[in-house]
PDB file of C-alpha atoms in Angstrom:
ATOM      1  CA  MET A   1      88.810 -13.946  76.061  1.00  0.00           C
ATOM      2  CA  ILE A   2      88.502 -10.141  75.817  1.00  0.00           C
ATOM      3  CA  ALA A   3      84.890 -10.398  74.158  1.00  0.00           C
ATOM      4  CA  ARG A   4      83.522 -12.969  76.678  1.00  0.00           C
ATOM      5  CA  ARG A   5      84.900 -10.364  79.664  1.00  0.00           C
ATOM      6  CA  GLY A   6      82.633  -8.129  77.486  1.00  0.00           C
ATOM      7  CA  VAL A   7      79.964 -10.186  76.982  1.00  0.00           C
ATOM      8  CA  LEU A   8      80.143 -10.513  81.103  1.00  0.00           C
ATOM      9  CA  ALA A   9      80.761  -6.863  82.049  1.00  0.00           C
ATOM     10  CA  LEU A  10      77.266  -6.298  80.141  1.00  0.00           C
ATOM     11  CA  ALA A  11      75.205  -8.625  81.436  1.00  0.00           C
ATOM     12  CA  LEU A  12      76.353  -6.844  85.045  1.00  0.00           C
ATOM     13  CA  CYS A  13      75.607  -4.192  83.752  1.00  0.00           C
ATOM     14  CA  ALA A  14      72.153  -5.260  82.847  1.00  0.00           C
ATOM     15  CA  VAL A  15      71.684  -6.654  85.963  1.00  0.00           C
ATOM     16  CA  PHE A  16      72.579  -4.159  88.430  1.00  0.00           C
ATOM     17  CA  ALA A  17      72.065  -1.366  87.263  1.00  0.00           C
ATOM     18  CA  PRO A  18      68.148  -1.124  87.807  1.00  0.00           C
ATOM     19  CA  SER A  19      68.960  -1.331  90.950  1.00  0.00           C
ATOM     20  CA  ALA A  20      71.403   1.637  91.032  1.00  0.00           C
ATOM     21  CA  PHE A  21      69.298   3.295  90.038  1.00  0.00           C
ATOM     22  CA  ALA A  22      66.578   2.936  92.597  1.00  0.00           C
ATOM     23  CA  GLN A  23      69.399   3.513  94.799  1.00  0.00           C
ATOM     24  CA  ALA A  24      69.895   6.847  93.699  1.00  0.00           C
ATOM     25  CA  TYR A  25      65.780   7.715  93.205  1.00  0.00           C
ATOM     26  CA  PRO A  26      64.787  10.117  93.603  1.00  0.00           C
ATOM     27  CA  SER A  27      67.251  12.628  92.359  1.00  0.00           C
ATOM     28  CA  LYS A  28      65.083  15.457  91.064  1.00  0.00           C
ATOM     29  CA  PRO A  29      61.187  16.583  91.276  1.00  0.00           C
ATOM     30  CA  ILE A  30      58.958  13.901  91.407  1.00  0.00           C
ATOM     31  CA  HIS A  31      55.724  15.204  89.426  1.00  0.00           C
ATOM     32  CA  LEU A  32      52.062  14.191  90.526  1.00  0.00           C
ATOM     33  CA  ILE A  33      49.499  13.877  88.172  1.00  0.00           C
ATOM     34  CA  VAL A  34      45.996  15.542  89.550  1.00  0.00           C
ATOM     35  CA  PRO A  35      43.034  14.616  86.809  1.00  0.00           C
ATOM     36  CA  TYR A  36      40.750  17.627  88.793  1.00  0.00           C
ATOM     37  CA  PRO A  37      40.938  21.136  88.919  1.00  0.00           C
ATOM     38  CA  ALA A  38      42.628  22.185  91.705  1.00  0.00           C
ATOM     39  CA  GLY A  39      40.490  23.269  94.890  1.00  0.00           C
ATOM     40  CA  GLY A  40      38.705  19.946  95.141  1.00  0.00           C
ATOM     41  CA  GLY A  41      39.150  17.071  97.811  1.00  0.00           C
ATOM     42  CA  THR A  42      41.691  14.867  95.097  1.00  0.00           C
ATOM     43  CA  ASP A  43      43.699  18.300  94.807  1.00  0.00           C
ATOM     44  CA  PHE A  44      43.512  18.558  98.840  1.00  0.00           C
ATOM     45  CA  PHE A  45      44.943  15.542  99.351  1.00  0.00           C
ATOM     46  CA  ALA A  46      47.518  15.483  97.031  1.00  0.00           C
ATOM     47  CA  ARG A  47      49.307  18.771  98.516  1.00  0.00           C
ATOM     48  CA  LEU A  48      48.581  17.786 101.772  1.00  0.00           C
ATOM     49  CA  VAL A  49      50.243  14.490 101.594  1.00  0.00           C
ATOM     50  CA  GLY A  50      52.607  15.562  99.071  1.00  0.00           C
ATOM     51  CA  ALA A  51      54.235  17.963 100.851  1.00  0.00           C
ATOM     52  CA  LYS A  52      54.549  15.163 103.798  1.00  0.00           C
ATOM     53  CA  MET A  53      55.987  12.515 100.866  1.00  0.00           C
ATOM     54  CA  ALA A  54      58.714  15.644  99.740  1.00  0.00           C
ATOM     55  CA  GLU A  55      59.946  16.218 102.949  1.00  0.00           C
ATOM     56  CA  LEU A  56      60.967  12.388 103.540  1.00  0.00           C
ATOM     57  CA  ILE A  57      62.075  11.913 100.044  1.00  0.00           C
ATOM     58  CA  GLY A  58      64.223  15.060 100.128  1.00  0.00           C
ATOM     59  CA  GLN A  59      62.973  16.230  96.247  1.00  0.00           C
ATOM     60  CA  PRO A  60      60.039  18.173  95.913  1.00  0.00           C
ATOM     61  CA  VAL A  61      56.775  16.691  95.060  1.00  0.00           C
ATOM     62  CA  ILE A  62      54.863  18.916  92.412  1.00  0.00           C
ATOM     63  CA  ILE A  63      51.006  18.676  92.110  1.00  0.00           C
ATOM     64  CA  GLU A  64      50.179  18.923  88.162  1.00  0.00           C
ATOM     65  CA  ASN A  65      46.335  19.487  87.434  1.00  0.00           C
ATOM     66  CA  LYS A  66      45.253  17.667  84.683  1.00  0.00           C
ATOM     67  CA  PRO A  67      41.596  17.889  84.519  1.00  0.00           C
ATOM     68  CA  GLY A  68      39.143  16.589  81.588  1.00  0.00           C
ATOM     69  CA  ALA A  69      37.124  13.536  80.400  1.00  0.00           C
ATOM     70  CA  ALA A  70      36.467  12.303  83.711  1.00  0.00           C
ATOM     71  CA  THR A  71      40.153  11.761  85.170  1.00  0.00           C
ATOM     72  CA  ASN A  72      41.109  10.065  81.265  1.00  0.00           C
ATOM     73  CA  LEU A  73      43.040  13.387  80.187  1.00  0.00           C
ATOM     74  CA  GLY A  74      45.219  13.073  82.818  1.00  0.00           C
ATOM     75  CA  ALA A  75      45.889   8.858  83.560  1.00  0.00           C
ATOM     76  CA  ASP A  76      47.046   9.223  79.931  1.00  0.00           C
ATOM     77  CA  PHE A  77      48.955  11.389  80.274  1.00  0.00           C
ATOM     78  CA  VAL A  78      50.784   9.119  83.072  1.00  0.00           C
ATOM     79  CA  ALA A  79      50.249   6.227  81.255  1.00  0.00           C
ATOM     80  CA  LYS A  80      52.370   7.243  78.406  1.00  0.00           C
ATOM     81  CA  ALA A  81      54.894   9.061  80.648  1.00  0.00           C
ATOM     82  CA  PRO A  82      58.270   7.029  81.388  1.00  0.00           C
ATOM     83  CA  SER A  83      58.918   4.824  83.954  1.00  0.00           C
ATOM     84  CA  ASP A  84      60.932   6.241  86.225  1.00  0.00           C
ATOM     85  CA  GLY A  85      59.087   7.451  89.309  1.00  0.00           C
ATOM     86  CA  TYR A  86      58.739  11.347  88.399  1.00  0.00           C
ATOM     87  CA  THR A  87      55.576  11.144  87.282  1.00  0.00           C
ATOM     88  CA  ILE A  88      52.800   9.549  89.174  1.00  0.00           C
ATOM     89  CA  LEU A  89      48.947   9.807  89.394  1.00  0.00           C
ATOM     90  CA  LEU A  90      46.299   9.804  92.070  1.00  0.00           C
ATOM     91  CA  GLY A  91      43.511   8.227  89.990  1.00  0.00           C
ATOM     92  CA  ASP A  92      40.347   7.488  91.876  1.00  0.00           C
ATOM     93  CA  VAL A  93      37.258   5.177  91.592  1.00  0.00           C
ATOM     94  CA  ALA A  94      36.297   6.789  88.103  1.00  0.00           C
ATOM     95  CA  THR A  95      40.317   6.181  86.772  1.00  0.00           C
ATOM     96  CA  PHE A  96      41.204   2.962  87.969  1.00  0.00           C
ATOM     97  CA  ALA A  97      37.199   1.452  88.080  1.00  0.00           C
ATOM     98  CA  ALA A  98      34.291   2.713  86.396  1.00  0.00           C
ATOM     99  CA  ASN A  99      35.260   4.347  83.082  1.00  0.00           C
ATOM    100  CA  GLN A 100      36.311   1.644  81.261  1.00  0.00           C
ATOM    101  CA  SER A 101      32.651   0.315  81.464  1.00  0.00           C
ATOM    102  CA  LEU A 102      31.453   4.149  80.971  1.00  0.00           C
ATOM    103  CA  TYR A 103      33.398   5.122  77.934  1.00  0.00           C
ATOM    104  CA  LYS A 104      33.252   3.184  74.177  1.00  0.00           C
ATOM    105  CA  LYS A 105      37.082   3.898  74.088  1.00  0.00           C
ATOM    106  CA  ILE A 106      39.433   5.154  76.291  1.00  0.00           C
ATOM    107  CA  PRO A 107      43.004   5.555  75.560  1.00  0.00           C
ATOM    108  CA  PHE A 108      44.837   3.273  78.142  1.00  0.00           C
ATOM    109  CA  ASP A 109      44.184  -0.053  80.083  1.00  0.00           C
ATOM    110  CA  ALA A 110      43.548   0.666  83.859  1.00  0.00           C
ATOM    111  CA  ASP A 111      44.964  -3.232  84.803  1.00  0.00           C
ATOM    112  CA  LYS A 112      47.892  -3.283  82.033  1.00  0.00           C
ATOM    113  CA  ASP A 113      49.193   0.455  81.974  1.00  0.00           C
ATOM    114  CA  PHE A 114      49.843   1.379  85.450  1.00  0.00           C
ATOM    115  CA  ALA A 115      52.060   0.188  88.540  1.00  0.00           C
ATOM    116  CA  PRO A 116      49.505   0.239  91.861  1.00  0.00           C
ATOM    117  CA  ILE A 117      51.585   1.983  94.621  1.00  0.00           C
ATOM    118  CA  SER A 118      48.492   2.581  97.090  1.00  0.00           C
ATOM    119  CA  LEU A 119      45.161   3.164  97.910  1.00  0.00           C
ATOM    120  CA  THR A 120      45.214   6.505  99.733  1.00  0.00           C
ATOM    121  CA  ALA A 121      41.616   7.585 100.594  1.00  0.00           C
ATOM    122  CA  ARG A 122      37.933   7.241 100.309  1.00  0.00           C
ATOM    123  CA  PHE A 123      35.361   9.368 100.651  1.00  0.00           C
ATOM    124  CA  VAL A 124      32.387   8.770 103.167  1.00  0.00           C
ATOM    125  CA  THR A 125      29.012   9.348 101.235  1.00  0.00           C
ATOM    126  CA  VAL A 126      25.604  10.164 102.376  1.00  0.00           C
ATOM    127  CA  LEU A 127      22.163   9.653 100.949  1.00  0.00           C
ATOM    128  CA  LEU A 128      20.895  13.402 101.418  1.00  0.00           C
ATOM    129  CA  VAL A 129      16.978  15.248 101.838  1.00  0.00           C
ATOM    130  CA  ASN A 130      16.089  18.451 101.747  1.00  0.00           C
ATOM    131  CA  PRO A 131      13.055  17.929 104.544  1.00  0.00           C
ATOM    132  CA  ASN A 132      11.492  20.742 102.822  1.00  0.00           C
ATOM    133  CA  LYS A 133      11.086  19.412  99.707  1.00  0.00           C
ATOM    134  CA  LEU A 134      10.502  15.646 100.212  1.00  0.00           C
ATOM    135  CA  LYS A 135       8.981  14.405 104.069  1.00  0.00           C
ATOM    136  CA  ALA A 136      11.285  11.615 104.280  1.00  0.00           C
ATOM    137  CA  SER A 137      12.953  10.242 107.578  1.00  0.00           C
ATOM    138  CA  SER A 138      14.783   7.981 106.470  1.00  0.00           C
ATOM    139  CA  VAL A 139      16.127   5.545 103.161  1.00  0.00           C
ATOM    140  CA  GLY A 140      13.032   3.551 103.543  1.00  0.00           C
ATOM    141  CA  ASP A 141      10.785   6.018 103.638  1.00  0.00           C
ATOM    142  CA  VAL A 142      12.314   7.477  99.934  1.00  0.00           C
ATOM    143  CA  ILE A 143      12.132   4.104  98.998  1.00  0.00           C
ATOM    144  CA  ALA A 144       8.324   3.866  99.503  1.00  0.00           C
ATOM    145  CA  ALA A 145       7.735   7.098  98.040  1.00  0.00           C
ATOM    146  CA  ALA A 146       9.520   6.126  94.947  1.00  0.00           C
ATOM    147  CA  LYS A 147       7.059   3.401  94.100  1.00  0.00           C
ATOM    148  CA  ALA A 148       3.955   5.437  95.375  1.00  0.00           C
ATOM    149  CA  GLU A 149       5.517   7.684  92.443  1.00  0.00           C
ATOM    150  CA  PRO A 150       7.878   5.658  89.923  1.00  0.00           C
ATOM    151  CA  GLY A 151      10.114   8.193  88.467  1.00  0.00           C
ATOM    152  CA  LYS A 152       8.357  11.673  89.654  1.00  0.00           C
ATOM    153  CA  ILE A 153      11.080  12.041  92.439  1.00  0.00           C
ATOM    154  CA  ASP A 154      14.342  14.284  91.462  1.00  0.00           C
ATOM    155  CA  ILE A 155      17.480  13.055  92.594  1.00  0.00           C
ATOM    156  CA  ALA A 156      21.068  14.947  91.664  1.00  0.00           C
ATOM    157  CA  HIS A 157      24.263  14.046  90.784  1.00  0.00           C
ATOM    158  CA  ALA A 158      27.031  15.901  89.993  1.00  0.00           C
ATOM    159  CA  GLY A 159      27.666  14.423  86.350  1.00  0.00           C
ATOM    160  CA  VAL A 160      27.204  11.445  84.171  1.00  0.00           C
ATOM    161  CA  GLY A 161      29.456   8.842  85.537  1.00  0.00           C
ATOM    162  CA  ASN A 162      30.427  10.334  88.248  1.00  0.00           C
ATOM    163  CA  PRO A 163      30.740   7.926  91.381  1.00  0.00           C
ATOM    164  CA  PHE A 164      28.097  10.055  93.490  1.00  0.00           C
ATOM    165  CA  HIS A 165      25.872   9.008  90.083  1.00  0.00           C
ATOM    166  CA  LEU A 166      26.916   5.490  90.169  1.00  0.00           C
ATOM    167  CA  ALA A 167      25.909   5.423  93.956  1.00  0.00           C
ATOM    168  CA  SER A 168      22.118   6.903  93.292  1.00  0.00           C
ATOM    169  CA  VAL A 169      22.443   4.322  90.263  1.00  0.00           C
ATOM    170  CA  LEU A 170      23.115   0.716  92.400  1.00  0.00           C
ATOM    171  CA  PHE A 171      20.768   2.694  95.204  1.00  0.00           C
ATOM    172  CA  GLN A 172      17.539   2.412  92.695  1.00  0.00           C
ATOM    173  CA  GLN A 173      18.922  -0.762  90.772  1.00  0.00           C
ATOM    174  CA  ALA A 174      19.487  -2.220  94.522  1.00  0.00           C
ATOM    175  CA  ALA A 175      15.970  -0.806  95.825  1.00  0.00           C
ATOM    176  CA  GLY A 176      14.359  -2.171  92.858  1.00  0.00           C
ATOM    177  CA  ILE A 177      12.873   1.790  92.445  1.00  0.00           C
ATOM    178  CA  LYS A 178      13.306   4.543  89.727  1.00  0.00           C
ATOM    179  CA  LEU A 179      14.393   7.949  90.627  1.00  0.00           C
ATOM    180  CA  ASN A 180      15.016  11.008  87.767  1.00  0.00           C
ATOM    181  CA  GLU A 181      18.100  11.888  87.313  1.00  0.00           C
ATOM    182  CA  ILE A 182      19.081  15.652  87.781  1.00  0.00           C
ATOM    183  CA  PRO A 183      22.953  15.952  86.167  1.00  0.00           C
ATOM    184  CA  TYR A 184      24.721  18.908  87.164  1.00  0.00           C
ATOM    185  CA  ARG A 185      28.481  20.457  86.151  1.00  0.00           C
ATOM    186  CA  GLY A 186      29.951  19.009  89.260  1.00  0.00           C
ATOM    187  CA  ALA A 187      28.861  18.741  93.209  1.00  0.00           C
ATOM    188  CA  ALA A 188      28.874  22.486  94.126  1.00  0.00           C
ATOM    189  CA  PRO A 189      26.199  23.582  92.095  1.00  0.00           C
ATOM    190  CA  ALA A 190      24.230  20.281  92.793  1.00  0.00           C
ATOM    191  CA  ILE A 191      24.304  20.825  96.494  1.00  0.00           C
ATOM    192  CA  GLN A 192      22.821  24.822  95.871  1.00  0.00           C
ATOM    193  CA  ASP A 193      20.075  23.211  94.336  1.00  0.00           C
ATOM    194  CA  LEU A 194      19.478  20.798  96.930  1.00  0.00           C
ATOM    195  CA  VAL A 195      19.818  23.410  99.709  1.00  0.00           C
ATOM    196  CA  ALA A 196      17.477  26.010  97.294  1.00  0.00           C
ATOM    197  CA  GLY A 197      14.823  23.109  97.091  1.00  0.00           C
ATOM    198  CA  ALA A 198      14.998  22.686  93.402  1.00  0.00           C
ATOM    199  CA  VAL A 199      15.299  19.003  94.185  1.00  0.00           C
ATOM    200  CA  PRO A 200      15.127  16.782  96.858  1.00  0.00           C
ATOM    201  CA  LEU A 201      17.512  14.219  97.065  1.00  0.00           C
ATOM    202  CA  MET A 202      21.588  14.078  96.134  1.00  0.00           C
ATOM    203  CA  PHE A 203      24.481  11.070  96.943  1.00  0.00           C
ATOM    204  CA  VAL A 204      27.365  13.072  97.860  1.00  0.00           C
ATOM    205  CA  ASP A 205      30.476  12.714 100.354  1.00  0.00           C
ATOM    206  CA  TYR A 206      30.119  14.222 103.800  1.00  0.00           C
ATOM    207  CA  ALA A 207      33.080  16.607 103.500  1.00  0.00           C
ATOM    208  CA  THR A 208      30.701  18.834 101.099  1.00  0.00           C
ATOM    209  CA  ALA A 209      27.216  18.213 102.982  1.00  0.00           C
ATOM    210  CA  ARG A 210      28.225  18.364 106.571  1.00  0.00           C
ATOM    211  CA  SER A 211      28.136  22.054 106.915  1.00  0.00           C
ATOM    212  CA  HIS A 212      24.495  21.876 105.352  1.00  0.00           C
ATOM    213  CA  ILE A 213      24.026  18.904 107.995  1.00  0.00           C
ATOM    214  CA  ALA A 214      25.323  21.026 110.609  1.00  0.00           C
ATOM    215  CA  ALA A 215      23.254  23.504 109.495  1.00  0.00           C
ATOM    216  CA  GLY A 216      19.852  21.317 109.521  1.00  0.00           C
ATOM    217  CA  THR A 217      19.585  22.536 105.979  1.00  0.00           C
ATOM    218  CA  LEU A 218      19.814  19.524 104.665  1.00  0.00           C
ATOM    219  CA  LYS A 219      19.447  16.215 106.407  1.00  0.00           C
ATOM    220  CA  ALA A 220      21.363  12.771 106.001  1.00  0.00           C
ATOM    221  CA  LEU A 221      19.284   9.519 105.842  1.00  0.00           C
ATOM    222  CA  GLY A 222      21.619   7.329 105.451  1.00  0.00           C
ATOM    223  CA  VAL A 223      25.746   6.361 104.492  1.00  0.00           C
ATOM    224  CA  ALA A 224      26.822   4.642 101.855  1.00  0.00           C
ATOM    225  CA  ALA A 225      29.120   2.502 103.721  1.00  0.00           C
ATOM    226  CA  ALA A 226      28.482  -0.816 105.838  1.00  0.00           C
ATOM    227  CA  SER A 227      28.058   0.731 109.173  1.00  0.00           C
ATOM    228  CA  GLU A 228      27.267   3.653 110.549  1.00  0.00           C
ATOM    229  CA  ARG A 229      30.156   6.372 110.981  1.00  0.00           C
ATOM    230  CA  ALA A 230      31.753   8.609 113.916  1.00  0.00           C
ATOM    231  CA  GLU A 231      30.848  11.547 111.575  1.00  0.00           C
ATOM    232  CA  LEU A 232      27.604  10.684 111.656  1.00  0.00           C
ATOM    233  CA  PRO A 233      26.434   9.216 114.869  1.00  0.00           C
ATOM    234  CA  GLY A 234      22.606   7.912 114.582  1.00  0.00           C
ATOM    235  CA  VAL A 235      23.148   8.064 110.930  1.00  0.00           C
ATOM    236  CA  PRO A 236      22.184   4.311 109.967  1.00  0.00           C
ATOM    237  CA  PRO A 237      24.409   2.712 106.769  1.00  0.00           C
ATOM    238  CA  VAL A 238      21.722   2.693 103.381  1.00  0.00           C
ATOM    239  CA  ALA A 239      22.748  -1.140 103.759  1.00  0.00           C
ATOM    240  CA  ALA A 240      20.621  -1.439 107.000  1.00  0.00           C
ATOM    241  CA  THR A 241      17.449  -0.677 105.235  1.00  0.00           C
ATOM    242  CA  PRO A 242      15.399  -3.851 104.291  1.00  0.00           C
ATOM    243  CA  GLY A 243      16.370  -5.519 101.086  1.00  0.00           C
ATOM    244  CA  LEU A 244      19.732  -3.405 100.766  1.00  0.00           C
ATOM    245  CA  ALA A 245      22.324  -5.306 102.925  1.00  0.00           C
ATOM    246  CA  GLY A 246      25.288  -5.053 101.342  1.00  0.00           C
ATOM    247  CA  PHE A 247      24.988  -1.504 100.018  1.00  0.00           C
ATOM    248  CA  GLU A 248      27.962   0.300  99.453  1.00  0.00           C
ATOM    249  CA  ALA A 249      29.577   3.286  97.655  1.00  0.00           C
ATOM    250  CA  TRP A 250      32.754   4.632  97.784  1.00  0.00           C
ATOM    251  CA  PRO A 251      34.144   7.447  96.144  1.00  0.00           C
ATOM    252  CA  TRP A 252      37.866   5.631  96.831  1.00  0.00           C
ATOM    253  CA  GLN A 253      41.336   6.954  95.161  1.00  0.00           C
ATOM    254  CA  GLY A 254      45.021   5.378  94.912  1.00  0.00           C
ATOM    255  CA  PHE A 255      48.425   6.148  93.631  1.00  0.00           C
ATOM    256  CA  VAL A 256      50.078   4.986  90.524  1.00  0.00           C
ATOM    257  CA  ALA A 257      53.112   5.174  88.312  1.00  0.00           C
ATOM    258  CA  PRO A 258      53.138   4.512  84.772  1.00  0.00           C
ATOM    259  CA  ALA A 259      53.670  -0.043  83.741  1.00  0.00           C
ATOM    260  CA  LYS A 260      57.100  -1.354  84.018  1.00  0.00           C
ATOM    261  CA  THR A 261      58.327   1.203  86.557  1.00  0.00           C
ATOM    262  CA  PRO A 262      60.714  -0.812  88.780  1.00  0.00           C
ATOM    263  CA  VAL A 263      59.771  -2.573  91.945  1.00  0.00           C
ATOM    264  CA  GLU A 264      62.408  -0.623  93.973  1.00  0.00           C
ATOM    265  CA  ILE A 265      61.186   2.635  93.203  1.00  0.00           C
ATOM    266  CA  ILE A 266      57.535   1.674  93.475  1.00  0.00           C
ATOM    267  CA  ALA A 267      58.352   0.477  97.046  1.00  0.00           C
ATOM    268  CA  LYS A 268      60.549   4.008  97.540  1.00  0.00           C
ATOM    269  CA  LEU A 269      57.064   5.404  96.820  1.00  0.00           C
ATOM    270  CA  HIS A 270      55.021   3.429  98.599  1.00  0.00           C
ATOM    271  CA  ASP A 271      56.716   3.494 101.932  1.00  0.00           C
ATOM    272  CA  ALA A 272      56.930   7.626 101.750  1.00  0.00           C
ATOM    273  CA  TYR A 273      53.421   7.543 101.205  1.00  0.00           C
ATOM    274  CA  VAL A 274      52.846   5.320 104.151  1.00  0.00           C
ATOM    275  CA  ALA A 275      55.102   7.642 106.513  1.00  0.00           C
ATOM    276  CA  ALA A 276      53.059  10.500 105.029  1.00  0.00           C
ATOM    277  CA  VAL A 277      49.434   9.442 105.991  1.00  0.00           C
ATOM    278  CA  ASN A 278      50.544   7.689 109.324  1.00  0.00           C
ATOM    279  CA  ASP A 279      51.770  11.703 110.181  1.00  0.00           C
ATOM    280  CA  PRO A 280      49.719  12.676 112.920  1.00  0.00           C
ATOM    281  CA  VAL A 281      48.912  16.037 111.735  1.00  0.00           C
ATOM    282  CA  VAL A 282      48.567  15.007 108.296  1.00  0.00           C
ATOM    283  CA  ARG A 283      46.003  11.867 109.219  1.00  0.00           C
ATOM    284  CA  GLN A 284      44.316  14.531 111.111  1.00  0.00           C
ATOM    285  CA  LYS A 285      44.159  17.138 108.748  1.00  0.00           C
ATOM    286  CA  LEU A 286      42.548  14.191 105.972  1.00  0.00           C
ATOM    287  CA  ILE A 287      39.768  13.084 108.287  1.00  0.00           C
ATOM    288  CA  ASP A 288      38.957  16.609 109.667  1.00  0.00           C
ATOM    289  CA  ALA A 289      38.811  17.245 105.971  1.00  0.00           C
ATOM    290  CA  GLY A 290      35.859  13.973 105.478  1.00  0.00           C
ATOM    291  CA  LEU A 291      38.769  12.090 104.048  1.00  0.00           C
ATOM    292  CA  GLU A 292      39.100   8.507 105.509  1.00  0.00           C
ATOM    293  CA  PRO A 293      43.045   7.836 104.812  1.00  0.00           C
ATOM    294  CA  LEU A 294      44.447   4.253 103.505  1.00  0.00           C
ATOM    295  CA  GLN A 295      47.528   2.278 102.504  1.00  0.00           C
ATOM    296  CA  SER A 296      47.768  -0.648 101.343  1.00  0.00           C
ATOM    297  CA  SER A 297      50.479  -3.215  99.333  1.00  0.00           C
ATOM    298  CA  PRO A 298      51.020  -2.566  95.845  1.00  0.00           C
ATOM    299  CA  GLN A 299      49.067  -6.493  95.347  1.00  0.00           C
ATOM    300  CA  GLU A 300      46.073  -5.356  97.650  1.00  0.00           C
ATOM    301  CA  PHE A 301      45.274  -2.500  95.448  1.00  0.00           C
ATOM    302  CA  ALA A 302      45.328  -4.186  92.096  1.00  0.00           C
ATOM    303  CA  ASP A 303      42.911  -7.155  93.684  1.00  0.00           C
ATOM    304  CA  TYR A 304      40.479  -4.393  95.139  1.00  0.00           C
ATOM    305  CA  ARG A 305      40.467  -2.190  91.739  1.00  0.00           C
ATOM    306  CA  ARG A 306      39.858  -5.663  89.996  1.00  0.00           C
ATOM    307  CA  ARG A 307      36.661  -6.311  92.415  1.00  0.00           C
ATOM    308  CA  GLU A 308      35.349  -2.703  92.088  1.00  0.00           C
ATOM    309  CA  ALA A 309      35.491  -2.655  88.371  1.00  0.00           C
ATOM    310  CA  ALA A 310      33.088  -5.931  87.948  1.00  0.00           C
ATOM    311  CA  LYS A 311      30.606  -4.347  90.476  1.00  0.00           C
ATOM    312  CA  TRP A 312      30.670  -0.344  88.466  1.00  0.00           C
ATOM    313  CA  ALA A 313      30.899  -3.019  85.185  1.00  0.00           C
ATOM    314  CA  GLU A 314      27.040  -4.863  86.066  1.00  0.00           C
ATOM    315  CA  VAL A 315      26.056  -1.786  87.787  1.00  0.00           C
ATOM    316  CA  VAL A 316      27.121   0.061  84.874  1.00  0.00           C
ATOM    317  CA  ARG A 317      25.800  -2.472  81.849  1.00  0.00           C
ATOM    318  CA  LYS A 318      21.949  -2.822  83.938  1.00  0.00           C
ATOM    319  CA  ALA A 319      21.566   0.600  83.839  1.00  0.00           C
ATOM    320  CA  ASN A 320      22.890   0.735  79.839  1.00  0.00           C
ATOM    321  CA  ILE A 321      25.358   3.889  80.228  1.00  0.00           C
ATOM    322  CA  ALA A 322      27.728   4.986  77.939  1.00  0.00           C
ATOM    323  CA  LEU A 323      29.843   8.034  77.147  1.00  0.00           C
ATOM    324  CA  ASP A 324      31.551   9.308  74.037  1.00  0.00           C
TER     325      ASP A 324
END
């Protein structure tokens, strides 16, 4: 009888321990890993939203920047972290969708090694032209010029495999054109050369480009979205160009925890994030910075990730892009 009671007690502990642990969560600081250097859009989002989440959950949210290998370094760190909800990741389209096709070897499985929490934001992307370098008043003009001189028109991008590079590749594939891709180490030096006239074209996020658009030094020809954006009234979607129906290219982000994190903890993190991003002050600051706040269920995030992974895998395959 005593032995049976001991077995029963152990069984009850096994059943109730995770729930009790989740109820006590969080009891110490949460580390939010940002796989980019400090100062960029992802870091801005993490610090703003993380501070509000900390208020709501009653524990600090400590931002740790772990850049490297196109977000793979930070993502791998989180994939191998304990599944206790105290280490989470703000990854993006590269982390969760594109890198698995771009890299020959990757140290984690984007589908199996993470527990989705929520989609968080996406960046409006624009096709920019320096009007002094290339006389084009529409996306159609760019396509016509590229067809007249295949491979002769330069287009800058922020590094091979970067979301803006992939947007450029998708654009060329959809339009049936060939542009001369000029890689840079990040968006900042690329847009500097675009403004200076060293290159005529570039896809980049509106947050980075807006001051140059407002000054008239660069012109936005189209947005890489399904419809016109309020941030850029009068600028048509690239998809409105004949032959480019359905064209979209979003740099998006999302929160994840290590796989096997208890569902109760995922739910608490999800609810804290949703409350934080719906705070009017936080939300307006994100919009003012050129981000579109998002929220989703964990399952919606998982489904979206798989669709995006399939989409970019096909783009990468057709372009024969590979990274070590």
